[in-house]
Amino acid sequence: AFPCSVIVPDHASKINEAINKLAQAGCHAGANGLLLVRPGVYSESVRVTQNCHIFGLGPRDRVIVEAPGWESALVSAGLGGAAVPKFLGMEGLTTGEDACVENLTLRCRNELMRGRCVYLVMGSLHLLRCSVE
């Protein structure tokens, strides 16, 4: 069950904008939001900073995230918000450590960045049925 959902490009033109909309809608504090991405080429470096499920609609070779320049196509923060001590008053803080990315093609245009197309800052990321090019 997903308490919030955003469809790209219907509700947000970019995937990062949709992730921010999930946060603004209150899809944090342990609740995973659903981000549905319609077929297309999205020229951006996606920054997963919220617990969410990003799902590409249709064939994965038609839902493409293409990194601009020297950037990674997908960056997962996973900054360990779940491990923040409760005495700091930040219980329930999430920063993407339970995020899932499914059914997308992640592409780096710059040949020298191909080994860093997906970059994990910290933690883990669930990457399901994705192509990394």
Coordinates of N, CA, C and O in Angstrom, one line a residue:
A1 N 0.8 -1.2 0.0 CA 0.0 0.0 0.0 C 0.9 1.2 0.0 O 1.8 1.4 0.8
F2 N 0.6 2.1 -0.9 CA 1.3 3.4 -1.0 C 0.4 4.5 -0.7 O -0.6 4.7 -1.3
P3 N 0.7 5.3 0.4 CA -0.2 6.4 0.8 C -0.2 7.6 -0.2 O -1.1 8.3 -0.2
C4 N 0.9 7.7 -1.0 CA 0.9 8.8 -1.9 C 1.5 8.3 -3.3 O 2.3 7.4 -3.3
S5 N 1.1 9.0 -4.4 CA 1.7 8.6 -5.6 C 1.8 9.8 -6.5 O 1.0 10.7 -6.4
V6 N 2.8 9.8 -7.4 CA 3.0 10.8 -8.4 C 3.3 10.2 -9.7 O 4.1 9.2 -9.7
I7 N 2.8 10.7 -10.8 CA 3.0 10.1 -12.1 C 3.9 11.2 -12.9 O 3.5 12.3 -13.0
V8 N 5.0 10.7 -13.5 CA 5.8 11.5 -14.3 C 5.5 11.2 -15.8 O 5.5 10.0 -16.1
P9 N 5.2 12.1 -16.7 CA 5.3 13.5 -16.5 C 3.9 14.2 -16.2 O 3.8 15.4 -16.3
D10 N 2.9 13.4 -15.9 CA 1.6 14.0 -15.6 C 1.5 15.0 -14.5 O 1.0 16.1 -14.6
H11 N 2.1 14.6 -13.3 CA 2.1 15.5 -12.1 C 3.4 16.2 -11.9 O 3.4 17.2 -11.1
A12 N 4.4 15.8 -12.5 CA 5.7 16.4 -12.4 C 6.5 16.1 -13.7 O 6.5 15.0 -14.2
S13 N 7.2 17.1 -14.2 CA 7.9 16.9 -15.5 C 9.2 16.1 -15.4 O 9.6 15.5 -16.3
K14 N 9.8 16.1 -14.2 CA 11.0 15.4 -14.0 C 10.9 14.5 -12.8 O 10.0 14.6 -11.9
I15 N 11.7 13.4 -12.8 CA 11.6 12.4 -11.7 C 12.0 13.1 -10.4 O 11.4 12.8 -9.4
N16 N 13.1 13.9 -10.4 CA 13.5 14.6 -9.1 C 12.4 15.4 -8.6 O 12.2 15.5 -7.4
E17 N 11.7 16.1 -9.5 CA 10.5 16.9 -9.0 C 9.5 16.1 -8.4 O 8.9 16.4 -7.4
A18 N 9.2 14.9 -8.9 CA 8.3 14.0 -8.4 C 8.7 13.5 -7.0 O 7.8 13.3 -6.1
I19 N 10.0 13.2 -6.8 CA 10.4 12.7 -5.5 C 10.2 13.8 -4.5 O 9.7 13.6 -3.4
N20 N 10.4 15.1 -4.9 CA 10.2 16.2 -4.0 C 8.7 16.4 -3.7 O 8.3 16.7 -2.6
K21 N 7.8 16.1 -4.7 CA 6.4 16.2 -4.4 C 5.9 15.1 -3.4 O 5.1 15.4 -2.6
L22 N 6.5 13.9 -3.5 CA 6.2 12.9 -2.5 C 6.5 13.4 -1.1 O 5.8 13.2 -0.2
A23 N 7.7 14.0 -0.9 CA 8.1 14.6 0.4 C 7.1 15.6 0.8 O 6.7 15.7 2.0
Q24 N 6.7 16.5 -0.1 CA 5.8 17.6 0.3 C 4.4 17.1 0.6 O 3.7 17.7 1.4
A25 N 4.1 16.0 0.0 CA 2.7 15.4 0.3 C 2.7 14.6 1.6 O 1.7 14.1 2.0
G26 N 3.8 14.6 2.3 CA 3.9 13.9 3.6 C 4.3 12.4 3.5 O 4.1 11.7 4.4
C27 N 4.8 12.0 2.3 CA 5.2 10.6 2.1 C 6.7 10.5 2.6 O 7.6 10.3 1.9
H28 N 6.8 10.7 3.9 CA 8.1 10.4 4.5 C 7.8 9.9 5.9 O 6.7 9.4 6.1
A29 N 8.7 9.9 6.8 CA 8.4 9.4 8.2 C 8.1 7.9 8.1 O 7.1 7.4 8.7
G30 N 8.8 7.2 7.2 CA 8.6 5.7 7.2 C 7.6 5.3 6.1 O 7.5 4.1 5.8
A31 N 6.8 6.2 5.5 CA 5.8 5.8 4.5 C 6.5 5.9 3.1 O 7.1 6.9 2.8
N32 N 6.3 4.8 2.3 CA 6.9 4.8 1.0 C 5.8 5.4 0.0 O 4.7 5.0 0.0
G33 N 6.3 6.3 -0.8 CA 5.4 6.8 -1.9 C 5.7 6.1 -3.2 O 6.8 5.5 -3.3
L34 N 4.8 6.1 -4.1 CA 4.9 5.4 -5.4 C 5.1 6.5 -6.5 O 4.3 7.4 -6.6
L35 N 6.1 6.3 -7.3 CA 6.4 7.2 -8.3 C 6.4 6.4 -9.6 O 7.2 5.5 -9.8
L36 N 5.4 6.7 -10.5 CA 5.2 6.0 -11.7 C 5.8 6.8 -12.9 O 5.4 8.0 -13.0
V37 N 6.6 6.2 -13.7 CA 7.3 7.0 -14.7 C 6.8 6.5 -16.1 O 7.1 5.3 -16.4
R38 N 6.2 7.3 -16.9 CA 5.7 6.9 -18.2 C 6.9 6.8 -19.2 O 8.0 7.4 -18.9
P39 N 6.8 6.1 -20.3 CA 7.9 6.0 -21.2 C 8.3 7.4 -21.7 O 7.5 8.3 -21.9
G40 N 9.6 7.5 -21.9 CA 10.2 8.7 -22.4 C 11.7 8.7 -22.0 O 12.2 7.8 -21.3
V41 N 12.4 9.7 -22.5 CA 13.8 9.9 -22.1 C 13.9 11.1 -21.1 O 13.4 12.2 -21.5
Y42 N 14.4 10.9 -19.9 CA 14.4 11.9 -18.9 C 15.9 12.2 -18.7 O 16.7 11.4 -18.2
S43 N 16.3 13.4 -19.1 CA 17.7 13.9 -19.1 C 17.9 14.5 -17.7 O 17.6 15.7 -17.6
E44 N 18.3 13.7 -16.8 CA 18.6 14.2 -15.4 C 19.4 13.2 -14.6 O 19.5 12.0 -15.0
S45 N 19.9 13.6 -13.5 CA 20.6 12.7 -12.6 C 19.6 12.5 -11.4 O 19.4 13.5 -10.7
V46 N 19.0 11.4 -11.3 CA 17.9 11.2 -10.3 C 18.6 11.0 -9.0 O 19.5 10.2 -8.8
R47 N 18.1 11.8 -8.0 CA 18.6 11.7 -6.6 C 17.6 11.1 -5.7 O 16.5 11.8 -5.5
V48 N 17.8 9.9 -5.3 CA 16.8 9.3 -4.4 C 17.1 9.7 -3.0 O 18.1 9.2 -2.4
T49 N 16.3 10.6 -2.4 CA 16.5 11.1 -1.1 C 15.3 10.8 -0.2 O 15.3 11.2 1.0
Q50 N 14.4 10.0 -0.7 CA 13.2 9.6 0.1 C 12.9 8.1 -0.1 O 13.3 7.6 -1.1
N51 N 12.3 7.6 0.9 CA 11.9 6.2 0.8 C 10.7 6.2 -0.2 O 9.7 6.8 0.1
C52 N 10.9 5.6 -1.4 CA 9.9 5.6 -2.4 C 10.1 4.4 -3.3 O 11.2 3.8 -3.3
H53 N 9.1 4.1 -4.1 CA 9.2 3.0 -5.1 C 9.1 3.7 -6.5 O 8.0 4.3 -6.8
I54 N 10.1 3.7 -7.3 CA 10.1 4.4 -8.6 C 9.9 3.2 -9.6 O 10.8 2.3 -9.7
F55 N 8.8 3.3 -10.3 CA 8.5 2.2 -11.2 C 8.3 2.7 -12.7 O 7.5 3.6 -12.9
G56 N 9.0 2.2 -13.6 CA 8.9 2.5 -15.0 C 7.7 1.8 -15.6 O 7.6 0.6 -15.5
L57 N 6.8 2.5 -16.3 CA 5.6 1.9 -16.9 C 6.0 1.5 -18.3 O 6.6 2.3 -19.1
G58 N 5.6 0.3 -18.7 CA 5.9 -0.2 -20.1 C 7.3 -0.9 -20.1 O 7.9 -1.1 -19.1
P59 N 7.7 -1.1 -21.4 CA 9.0 -1.8 -21.5 C 10.2 -0.9 -21.0 O 10.2 0.3 -21.2
R60 N 11.1 -1.6 -20.2 CA 12.1 -0.8 -19.6 C 13.0 -0.1 -20.6 O 13.6 1.0 -20.2
D61 N 13.1 -0.6 -21.8 CA 14.0 0.1 -22.8 C 13.3 1.4 -23.3 O 13.9 2.1 -24.2
R62 N 12.1 1.7 -22.9 CA 11.4 2.9 -23.3 C 11.3 3.9 -22.1 O 10.7 5.0 -22.3
V63 N 11.7 3.5 -21.0 CA 11.7 4.4 -19.8 C 13.2 4.7 -19.5 O 13.8 3.8 -18.8
I64 N 13.7 5.8 -20.0 CA 15.2 6.0 -19.9 C 15.6 7.2 -19.1 O 15.0 8.3 -19.4
V65 N 16.5 7.0 -18.2 CA 17.1 8.1 -17.5 C 18.5 8.3 -18.0 O 19.3 7.4 -17.9
E66 N 18.7 9.4 -18.7 CA 20.0 9.6 -19.3 C 20.7 10.8 -18.6 O 20.2 11.9 -18.5
A67 N 21.8 10.4 -17.9 CA 22.6 11.4 -17.1 C 23.2 12.5 -18.0 O 23.7 12.2 -19.1
P68 N 23.1 13.8 -17.6 CA 23.7 14.8 -18.3 C 25.2 14.9 -18.0 O 25.6 14.7 -16.9
G69 N 26.0 15.2 -19.0 CA 27.5 15.4 -18.7 C 28.2 14.3 -18.0 O 28.1 13.1 -18.3
W70 N 28.8 14.7 -16.9 CA 29.7 13.8 -16.1 C 28.9 13.2 -14.9 O 29.5 12.6 -14.1
E71 N 27.6 13.4 -14.8 CA 26.9 12.9 -13.7 C 26.4 11.5 -13.8 O 26.4 10.9 -14.9
S72 N 26.1 10.9 -12.6 CA 25.5 9.5 -12.6 C 24.0 9.6 -13.0 O 23.4 10.6 -12.6
A73 N 23.5 8.6 -13.6 CA 22.1 8.6 -13.9 C 21.2 8.5 -12.6 O 20.1 9.0 -12.6
L74 N 21.7 7.7 -11.7 CA 21.0 7.5 -10.4 C 21.9 7.6 -9.2 O 23.0 6.9 -9.2
V75 N 21.6 8.4 -8.3 CA 22.3 8.6 -7.0 C 21.4 8.3 -5.9 O 20.3 8.9 -5.8
S76 N 21.8 7.3 -5.1 CA 21.0 7.0 -3.9 C 21.7 7.5 -2.6 O 22.8 7.1 -2.4
A77 N 21.0 8.4 -1.9 CA 21.5 9.0 -0.7 C 21.7 7.9 0.4 O 22.8 7.7 0.8
G78 N 20.6 7.3 0.8 CA 20.7 6.3 1.8 C 21.5 6.7 3.0 O 22.4 6.0 3.4
L79 N 21.3 7.9 3.4 CA 22.1 8.5 4.4 C 21.9 8.0 5.9 O 22.5 8.6 6.8
G80 N 21.1 7.0 6.0 CA 21.0 6.4 7.3 C 20.1 7.1 8.3 O 20.4 7.0 9.5
G81 N 19.1 7.8 7.8 CA 18.2 8.5 8.7 C 17.5 7.6 9.7 O 17.2 8.0 10.8
A82 N 17.3 6.3 9.4 CA 16.7 5.4 10.3 C 17.6 5.1 11.5 O 17.1 4.7 12.6
A83 N 18.9 5.4 11.4 CA 19.8 5.1 12.5 C 20.0 6.3 13.4 O 20.8 6.3 14.4
V84 N 19.3 7.4 13.1 CA 19.5 8.7 13.9 C 18.9 8.4 15.3 O 17.7 8.0 15.4
P85 N 19.6 8.7 16.3 CA 19.1 8.5 17.7 C 17.8 9.3 17.9 O 17.7 10.4 17.5
K86 N 16.9 8.6 18.6 CA 15.6 9.3 18.9 C 15.7 10.5 19.8 O 14.9 11.4 19.7
F87 N 16.7 10.6 20.6 CA 16.9 11.7 21.5 C 17.1 13.0 20.7 O 17.0 14.1 21.3
L88 N 17.5 12.9 19.5 CA 17.7 14.1 18.6 C 16.4 14.6 18.1 O 16.3 15.7 17.5
G89 N 15.3 13.9 18.4 CA 13.9 14.4 18.0 C 13.7 14.2 16.5 O 12.8 14.9 15.9
M90 N 14.3 13.2 15.9 CA 14.2 13.0 14.4 C 13.7 11.6 14.1 O 14.1 11.1 13.1
E91 N 13.0 11.0 15.0 CA 12.6 9.6 14.8 C 11.6 9.6 13.5 O 10.9 10.6 13.3
G92 N 11.8 8.6 12.8 CA 11.0 8.5 11.6 C 11.6 9.1 10.3 O 11.0 9.1 9.3
L93 N 12.7 9.8 10.5 CA 13.4 10.4 9.4 C 13.9 9.4 8.4 O 14.4 8.4 8.8
T94 N 13.6 9.6 7.1 CA 14.0 8.6 6.1 C 14.8 9.4 5.0 O 14.4 10.5 4.7
T95 N 15.8 8.8 4.5 CA 16.6 9.4 3.5 C 16.9 8.5 2.3 O 17.9 8.6 1.7
G96 N 16.0 7.6 2.1 CA 16.1 6.7 0.9 C 16.7 5.3 1.2 O 16.9 4.6 0.3
E97 N 16.9 4.9 2.5 CA 17.5 3.6 2.7 C 16.5 2.5 2.4 O 17.0 1.4 2.3
D98 N 15.3 2.7 2.2 CA 14.3 1.7 1.8 C 13.7 1.9 0.4 O 12.7 1.4 0.1
A99 N 14.4 2.6 -0.4 CA 14.0 3.0 -1.8 C 14.1 1.8 -2.7 O 15.0 1.0 -2.5
C100 N 13.3 1.8 -3.7 CA 13.3 0.7 -4.8 C 13.2 1.4 -6.1 O 12.3 2.3 -6.3
V101 N 14.0 1.0 -7.1 CA 13.9 1.5 -8.4 C 13.7 0.3 -9.3 O 14.5 -0.6 -9.2
E102 N 12.7 0.3 -10.1 CA 12.3 -0.9 -10.9 C 11.9 -0.5 -12.3 O 11.2 0.5 -12.6
N103 N 12.4 -1.3 -13.2 CA 12.0 -1.3 -14.6 C 12.3 0.0 -15.4 O 11.5 0.5 -16.1
L104 N 13.6 0.4 -15.2 CA 14.1 1.6 -15.9 C 15.4 1.2 -16.6 O 16.1 0.3 -16.3
T105 N 15.7 2.0 -17.6 CA 17.1 2.0 -18.2 C 17.8 3.2 -17.7 O 17.3 4.3 -17.8
L106 N 19.0 3.0 -17.1 CA 19.8 4.0 -16.6 C 21.0 4.2 -17.5 O 21.8 3.2 -17.7
R107 N 21.2 5.3 -18.1 CA 22.2 5.5 -19.1 C 23.1 6.7 -18.8 O 22.7 7.8 -18.5
C108 N 24.4 6.5 -19.0 CA 25.4 7.6 -18.9 C 25.9 7.9 -20.3 O 26.3 7.0 -21.0
R109 N 25.8 9.1 -20.7 CA 26.2 9.5 -22.1 C 27.7 9.5 -22.2 O 28.2 9.2 -23.2
N110 N 28.4 9.9 -21.1 CA 29.8 10.1 -21.2 C 30.4 8.7 -20.9 O 30.2 8.1 -19.9
E111 N 31.2 8.2 -21.9 CA 31.8 6.9 -21.8 C 32.6 6.7 -20.6 O 32.7 5.6 -20.0
L112 N 33.3 7.7 -20.1 CA 34.2 7.6 -18.9 C 33.4 7.5 -17.7 O 33.9 7.1 -16.6
M113 N 32.1 7.7 -17.7 CA 31.2 7.6 -16.5 C 30.5 6.3 -16.4 O 29.7 6.0 -15.5
R114 N 30.6 5.4 -17.4 CA 29.8 4.2 -17.5 C 29.9 3.4 -16.2 O 29.0 2.7 -15.8
G115 N 31.1 3.4 -15.6 CA 31.3 2.6 -14.4 C 30.6 3.2 -13.2 O 30.6 2.6 -12.1
R116 N 30.1 4.4 -13.3 CA 29.5 5.1 -12.2 C 28.1 5.6 -12.5 O 27.6 6.6 -12.0
C117 N 27.4 4.8 -13.3 CA 26.1 5.2 -13.8 C 25.1 5.2 -12.6 O 24.2 6.0 -12.6
V118 N 25.3 4.2 -11.7 CA 24.5 4.2 -10.5 C 25.5 4.4 -9.3 O 26.5 3.7 -9.2
Y119 N 25.2 5.4 -8.5 CA 26.2 5.8 -7.4 C 25.4 5.7 -6.1 O 24.4 6.4 -5.9
L120 N 25.9 4.8 -5.2 CA 25.3 4.7 -3.8 C 26.2 5.5 -2.9 O 27.4 5.1 -2.7
V121 N 25.7 6.5 -2.3 CA 26.5 7.3 -1.3 C 26.7 6.5 -0.1 O 27.8 6.5 0.5
M122 N 25.7 5.8 0.4 CA 25.7 5.0 1.6 C 24.5 4.1 1.6 O 23.5 4.4 1.0
G123 N 24.6 3.0 2.3 CA 23.5 2.1 2.5 C 23.3 1.2 1.3 O 24.2 0.9 0.6
S124 N 22.0 0.9 1.1 CA 21.7 0.0 0.0 C 20.5 0.5 -0.8 O 19.8 1.4 -0.3
L125 N 20.3 0.0 -2.0 CA 19.2 0.4 -2.8 C 18.7 -0.9 -3.5 O 19.4 -1.7 -3.9
H126 N 17.4 -1.0 -3.6 CA 16.7 -2.1 -4.3 C 16.6 -1.7 -5.7 O 15.8 -0.8 -6.1
L127 N 17.4 -2.4 -6.6 CA 17.4 -2.1 -8.0 C 16.8 -3.4 -8.7 O 17.5 -4.4 -8.7
L128 N 15.6 -3.3 -9.2 CA 14.9 -4.5 -9.8 C 14.7 -4.3 -11.3 O 14.1 -3.2 -11.7
R129 N 15.0 -5.3 -12.1 CA 14.7 -5.3 -13.5 C 15.1 -4.0 -14.2 O 14.3 -3.5 -15.0
C130 N 16.3 -3.5 -13.9 CA 16.8 -2.3 -14.6 C 17.9 -2.6 -15.5 O 18.6 -3.6 -15.3
S131 N 18.1 -1.8 -16.6 CA 19.3 -1.9 -17.4 C 20.2 -0.8 -17.1 O 19.7 0.4 -17.0
V132 N 21.5 -1.0 -16.9 CA 22.4 0.0 -16.6 C 23.4 0.0 -17.8 O 24.1 -1.0 -18.1
E133 N 23.4 1.2 -18.5 CA 24.3 1.3 -19.7 C 25.3 2.4 -19.6 O 25.1 3.4 -19.0

